[in-house]
PDB file as gemmi writes it, atoms N, CA and C in Angstrom:
CRYST1    1.000    1.000    1.000  90.00  90.00  90.00 P 1                      
ATOM      1  N   MET A   1     -38.033  10.991 -26.401  1.00  0.00           N  
ATOM      2  CA  MET A   1     -36.996  10.526 -25.505  1.00  0.00           C  
ATOM      3  C   MET A   1     -36.090   9.560 -26.266  1.00  0.00           C  
ATOM      4  N   ASN A   2     -34.794   9.649 -26.051  1.00  0.00           N  
ATOM      5  CA  ASN A   2     -33.811   8.824 -26.754  1.00  0.00           C  
ATOM      6  C   ASN A   2     -33.309   7.723 -25.824  1.00  0.00           C  
ATOM      7  N   HIS A   3     -33.581   6.479 -26.161  1.00  0.00           N  
ATOM      8  CA  HIS A   3     -33.172   5.342 -25.329  1.00  0.00           C  
ATOM      9  C   HIS A   3     -31.995   4.624 -25.967  1.00  0.00           C  
ATOM     10  N   THR A   4     -30.876   5.289 -26.064  1.00  0.00           N  
ATOM     11  CA  THR A   4     -29.700   4.643 -26.654  1.00  0.00           C  
ATOM     12  C   THR A   4     -28.907   3.930 -25.575  1.00  0.00           C  
ATOM     13  N   THR A   5     -28.303   2.853 -25.957  1.00  0.00           N  
ATOM     14  CA  THR A   5     -27.460   2.086 -25.049  1.00  0.00           C  
ATOM     15  C   THR A   5     -26.071   2.713 -25.022  1.00  0.00           C  
ATOM     16  N   PRO A   6     -25.510   2.925 -23.829  1.00  0.00           N  
ATOM     17  CA  PRO A   6     -24.160   3.495 -23.776  1.00  0.00           C  
ATOM     18  C   PRO A   6     -23.159   2.522 -24.402  1.00  0.00           C  
ATOM     19  N   PRO A   7     -22.072   3.041 -24.969  1.00  0.00           N  
ATOM     20  CA  PRO A   7     -21.085   2.149 -25.586  1.00  0.00           C  
ATOM     21  C   PRO A   7     -20.452   1.229 -24.548  1.00  0.00           C  
ATOM     22  N   ALA A   8     -20.165   0.023 -24.973  1.00  0.00           N  
ATOM     23  CA  ALA A   8     -19.535  -0.953 -24.080  1.00  0.00           C  
ATOM     24  C   ALA A   8     -18.111  -0.511 -23.770  1.00  0.00           C  
ATOM     25  N   ALA A   9     -17.681  -0.791 -22.557  1.00  0.00           N  
ATOM     26  CA  ALA A   9     -16.304  -0.467 -22.163  1.00  0.00           C  
ATOM     27  C   ALA A   9     -15.348  -1.348 -22.959  1.00  0.00           C  
ATOM     28  N   PRO A  10     -14.207  -0.802 -23.365  1.00  0.00           N  
ATOM     29  CA  PRO A  10     -13.256  -1.626 -24.118  1.00  0.00           C  
ATOM     30  C   PRO A  10     -12.695  -2.744 -23.244  1.00  0.00           C  
ATOM     31  N   LYS A  11     -12.449  -3.886 -23.856  1.00  0.00           N  
ATOM     32  CA  LYS A  11     -11.870  -5.009 -23.124  1.00  0.00           C  
ATOM     33  C   LYS A  11     -10.411  -4.702 -22.813  1.00  0.00           C  
ATOM     34  N   PRO A  12      -9.955  -5.029 -21.601  1.00  0.00           N  
ATOM     35  CA  PRO A  12      -8.546  -4.787 -21.284  1.00  0.00           C  
ATOM     36  C   PRO A  12      -7.649  -5.691 -22.122  1.00  0.00           C  
ATOM     37  N   VAL A  13      -6.476  -5.194 -22.429  1.00  0.00           N  
ATOM     38  CA  VAL A  13      -5.505  -5.992 -23.176  1.00  0.00           C  
ATOM     39  C   VAL A  13      -4.950  -7.045 -22.232  1.00  0.00           C  
ATOM     40  N   GLU A  14      -4.980  -8.282 -22.672  1.00  0.00           N  
ATOM     41  CA  GLU A  14      -4.494  -9.361 -21.817  1.00  0.00           C  
ATOM     42  C   GLU A  14      -3.034  -9.648 -22.093  1.00  0.00           C  
ATOM     43  N   GLY A  15      -2.268  -9.759 -21.033  1.00  0.00           N  
ATOM     44  CA  GLY A  15      -0.858 -10.119 -21.130  1.00  0.00           C  
ATOM     45  C   GLY A  15      -0.667 -11.492 -20.523  1.00  0.00           C  
ATOM     46  N   PRO A  16       0.554 -11.829 -20.179  1.00  0.00           N  
ATOM     47  CA  PRO A  16       0.804 -13.125 -19.543  1.00  0.00           C  
ATOM     48  C   PRO A  16       0.018 -13.241 -18.234  1.00  0.00           C  
ATOM     49  N   HIS A  17      -0.485 -14.416 -17.962  1.00  0.00           N  
ATOM     50  CA  HIS A  17      -1.261 -14.686 -16.748  1.00  0.00           C  
ATOM     51  C   HIS A  17      -0.379 -15.472 -15.783  1.00  0.00           C  
ATOM     52  N   LEU A  18      -0.139 -14.915 -14.605  1.00  0.00           N  
ATOM     53  CA  LEU A  18       0.700 -15.576 -13.603  1.00  0.00           C  
ATOM     54  C   LEU A  18      -0.122 -15.857 -12.353  1.00  0.00           C  
ATOM     55  N   GLN A  19      -0.012 -17.059 -11.840  1.00  0.00           N  
ATOM     56  CA  GLN A  19      -0.622 -17.385 -10.559  1.00  0.00           C  
ATOM     57  C   GLN A  19       0.310 -16.886  -9.461  1.00  0.00           C  
ATOM     58  N   SER A  20      -0.235 -16.213  -8.469  1.00  0.00           N  
ATOM     59  CA  SER A  20       0.609 -15.676  -7.402  1.00  0.00           C  
ATOM     60  C   SER A  20       1.343 -16.785  -6.652  1.00  0.00           C  
ATOM     61  N   THR A  21       0.743 -17.958  -6.556  1.00  0.00           N  
ATOM     62  CA  THR A  21       1.415 -19.060  -5.862  1.00  0.00           C  
ATOM     63  C   THR A  21       2.683 -19.489  -6.600  1.00  0.00           C  
ATOM     64  N   ARG A  22       2.675 -19.408  -7.928  1.00  0.00           N  
ATOM     65  CA  ARG A  22       3.885 -19.736  -8.697  1.00  0.00           C  
ATOM     66  C   ARG A  22       4.912 -18.621  -8.577  1.00  0.00           C  
ATOM     67  N   LEU A  23       4.438 -17.391  -8.490  1.00  0.00           N  
ATOM     68  CA  LEU A  23       5.335 -16.249  -8.382  1.00  0.00           C  
ATOM     69  C   LEU A  23       6.007 -16.200  -7.009  1.00  0.00           C  
ATOM     70  N   PHE A  24       5.243 -16.405  -5.950  1.00  0.00           N  
ATOM     71  CA  PHE A  24       5.766 -16.301  -4.591  1.00  0.00           C  
ATOM     72  C   PHE A  24       6.362 -17.603  -4.062  1.00  0.00           C  
ATOM     73  N   GLY A  25       5.840 -18.739  -4.500  1.00  0.00           N  
ATOM     74  CA  GLY A  25       6.275 -20.002  -3.898  1.00  0.00           C  
ATOM     75  C   GLY A  25       5.890 -19.990  -2.426  1.00  0.00           C  
ATOM     76  N   ARG A  26       6.868 -20.201  -1.555  1.00  0.00           N  
ATOM     77  CA  ARG A  26       6.606 -20.164  -0.109  1.00  0.00           C  
ATOM     78  C   ARG A  26       6.977 -18.817   0.503  1.00  0.00           C  
ATOM     79  N   ALA A  27       7.493 -17.906  -0.312  1.00  0.00           N  
ATOM     80  CA  ALA A  27       7.915 -16.589   0.177  1.00  0.00           C  
ATOM     81  C   ALA A  27       6.713 -15.665   0.343  1.00  0.00           C  
ATOM     82  N   ARG A  28       6.892 -14.594   1.079  1.00  0.00           N  
ATOM     83  CA  ARG A  28       5.868 -13.563   1.248  1.00  0.00           C  
ATOM     84  C   ARG A  28       6.217 -12.303   0.466  1.00  0.00           C  
ATOM     85  N   GLU A  29       7.404 -12.307  -0.176  1.00  0.00           N  
ATOM     86  CA  GLU A  29       7.851 -11.129  -0.906  1.00  0.00           C  
ATOM     87  C   GLU A  29       8.751 -11.549  -2.058  1.00  0.00           C  
ATOM     88  N   VAL A  30       8.595 -10.869  -3.204  1.00  0.00           N  
ATOM     89  CA  VAL A  30       9.481 -11.078  -4.353  1.00  0.00           C  
ATOM     90  C   VAL A  30       9.982  -9.707  -4.798  1.00  0.00           C  
ATOM     91  N   THR A  31      11.137  -9.694  -5.457  1.00  0.00           N  
ATOM     92  CA  THR A  31      11.650  -8.439  -5.998  1.00  0.00           C  
ATOM     93  C   THR A  31      11.482  -8.454  -7.508  1.00  0.00           C  
ATOM     94  N   ILE A  32      11.194  -7.272  -8.045  1.00  0.00           N  
ATOM     95  CA  ILE A  32      10.985  -7.092  -9.478  1.00  0.00           C  
ATOM     96  C   ILE A  32      11.871  -5.939  -9.925  1.00  0.00           C  
ATOM     97  N   GLU A  33      12.689  -6.165 -10.945  1.00  0.00           N  
ATOM     98  CA  GLU A  33      13.494  -5.084 -11.499  1.00  0.00           C  
ATOM     99  C   GLU A  33      12.777  -4.535 -12.724  1.00  0.00           C  
ATOM    100  N   HIS A  34      12.599  -3.207 -12.738  1.00  0.00           N  
ATOM    101  CA  HIS A  34      11.918  -2.540 -13.854  1.00  0.00           C  
ATOM    102  C   HIS A  34      12.615  -1.213 -14.122  1.00  0.00           C  
ATOM    103  N   ALA A  35      13.090  -1.043 -15.349  1.00  0.00           N  
ATOM    104  CA  ALA A  35      13.741   0.205 -15.777  1.00  0.00           C  
ATOM    105  C   ALA A  35      14.875   0.598 -14.838  1.00  0.00           C  
ATOM    106  N   GLY A  36      15.635  -0.396 -14.405  1.00  0.00           N  
ATOM    107  CA  GLY A  36      16.783  -0.132 -13.544  1.00  0.00           C  
ATOM    108  C   GLY A  36      16.438   0.096 -12.082  1.00  0.00           C  
ATOM    109  N   GLU A  37      15.174   0.005 -11.719  1.00  0.00           N  
ATOM    110  CA  GLU A  37      14.736   0.182 -10.333  1.00  0.00           C  
ATOM    111  C   GLU A  37      14.291  -1.163  -9.767  1.00  0.00           C  
ATOM    112  N   ILE A  38      14.454  -1.328  -8.465  1.00  0.00           N  
ATOM    113  CA  ILE A  38      14.027  -2.548  -7.783  1.00  0.00           C  
ATOM    114  C   ILE A  38      12.737  -2.258  -7.025  1.00  0.00           C  
ATOM    115  N   TYR A  39      11.745  -3.101  -7.228  1.00  0.00           N  
ATOM    116  CA  TYR A  39      10.465  -3.013  -6.533  1.00  0.00           C  
ATOM    117  C   TYR A  39      10.271  -4.295  -5.737  1.00  0.00           C  
ATOM    118  N   ARG A  40       9.522  -4.196  -4.643  1.00  0.00           N  
ATOM    119  CA  ARG A  40       9.173  -5.371  -3.848  1.00  0.00           C  
ATOM    120  C   ARG A  40       7.668  -5.581  -3.936  1.00  0.00           C  
ATOM    121  N   LEU A  41       7.270  -6.790  -4.258  1.00  0.00           N  
ATOM    122  CA  LEU A  41       5.860  -7.160  -4.261  1.00  0.00           C  
ATOM    123  C   LEU A  41       5.645  -8.039  -3.042  1.00  0.00           C  
ATOM    124  N   ARG A  42       4.816  -7.550  -2.134  1.00  0.00           N  
ATOM    125  CA  ARG A  42       4.641  -8.216  -0.847  1.00  0.00           C  
ATOM    126  C   ARG A  42       3.223  -8.747  -0.713  1.00  0.00           C  
ATOM    127  N   LEU A  43       3.110  -9.944  -0.155  1.00  0.00           N  
ATOM    128  CA  LEU A  43       1.825 -10.561   0.166  1.00  0.00           C  
ATOM    129  C   LEU A  43       1.554 -10.295   1.643  1.00  0.00           C  
ATOM    130  N   THR A  44       0.466  -9.592   1.943  1.00  0.00           N  
ATOM    131  CA  THR A  44       0.174  -9.200   3.325  1.00  0.00           C  
ATOM    132  C   THR A  44      -0.491 -10.335   4.100  1.00  0.00           C  
ATOM    133  N   SER A  45      -0.633 -10.121   5.395  1.00  0.00           N  
ATOM    134  CA  SER A  45      -1.302 -11.114   6.241  1.00  0.00           C  
ATOM    135  C   SER A  45      -2.788 -11.223   5.905  1.00  0.00           C  
ATOM    136  N   ASN A  46      -3.340 -10.200   5.227  1.00  0.00           N  
ATOM    137  CA  ASN A  46      -4.739 -10.236   4.779  1.00  0.00           C  
ATOM    138  C   ASN A  46      -4.870 -10.776   3.360  1.00  0.00           C  
ATOM    139  N   ASN A  47      -3.784 -11.360   2.842  1.00  0.00           N  
ATOM    140  CA  ASN A  47      -3.749 -11.959   1.506  1.00  0.00           C  
ATOM    141  C   ASN A  47      -3.953 -10.927   0.392  1.00  0.00           C  
ATOM    142  N   LYS A  48      -3.468  -9.712   0.623  1.00  0.00           N  
ATOM    143  CA  LYS A  48      -3.503  -8.642  -0.377  1.00  0.00           C  
ATOM    144  C   LYS A  48      -2.087  -8.437  -0.902  1.00  0.00           C  
ATOM    145  N   LEU A  49      -1.979  -7.803  -2.075  1.00  0.00           N  
ATOM    146  CA  LEU A  49      -0.676  -7.515  -2.667  1.00  0.00           C  
ATOM    147  C   LEU A  49      -0.344  -6.040  -2.509  1.00  0.00           C  
ATOM    148  N   ILE A  50       0.912  -5.760  -2.153  1.00  0.00           N  
ATOM    149  CA  ILE A  50       1.404  -4.391  -2.050  1.00  0.00           C  
ATOM    150  C   ILE A  50       2.690  -4.312  -2.854  1.00  0.00           C  
ATOM    151  N   LEU A  51       2.782  -3.314  -3.744  1.00  0.00           N  
ATOM    152  CA  LEU A  51       3.989  -3.069  -4.528  1.00  0.00           C  
ATOM    153  C   LEU A  51       4.702  -1.873  -3.913  1.00  0.00           C  
ATOM    154  N   ILE A  52       5.980  -2.060  -3.550  1.00  0.00           N  
ATOM    155  CA  ILE A  52       6.766  -1.036  -2.861  1.00  0.00           C  
ATOM    156  C   ILE A  52       7.995  -0.717  -3.686  1.00  0.00           C  
ATOM    157  N   LYS A  53       8.250   0.580  -3.881  1.00  0.00           N  
ATOM    158  CA  LYS A  53       9.458   1.002  -4.596  1.00  0.00           C  
ATOM    159  C   LYS A  53      10.589   1.152  -3.613  1.00  0.00           C  
TER     160      LYS A  53                                                      
END                                                                             
């Protein structure tokens, strides 16, 4: 029987770290422009994030 350990998952690449409170301030929605398109990032009443195109 072969008891080999499966390979470890690769670590995700880390980019800039933003706190949502700094991003949203007192707002519940922010707009993000990406590749000429406007997206809305919304904070729900359940404290979840939704990205809308």
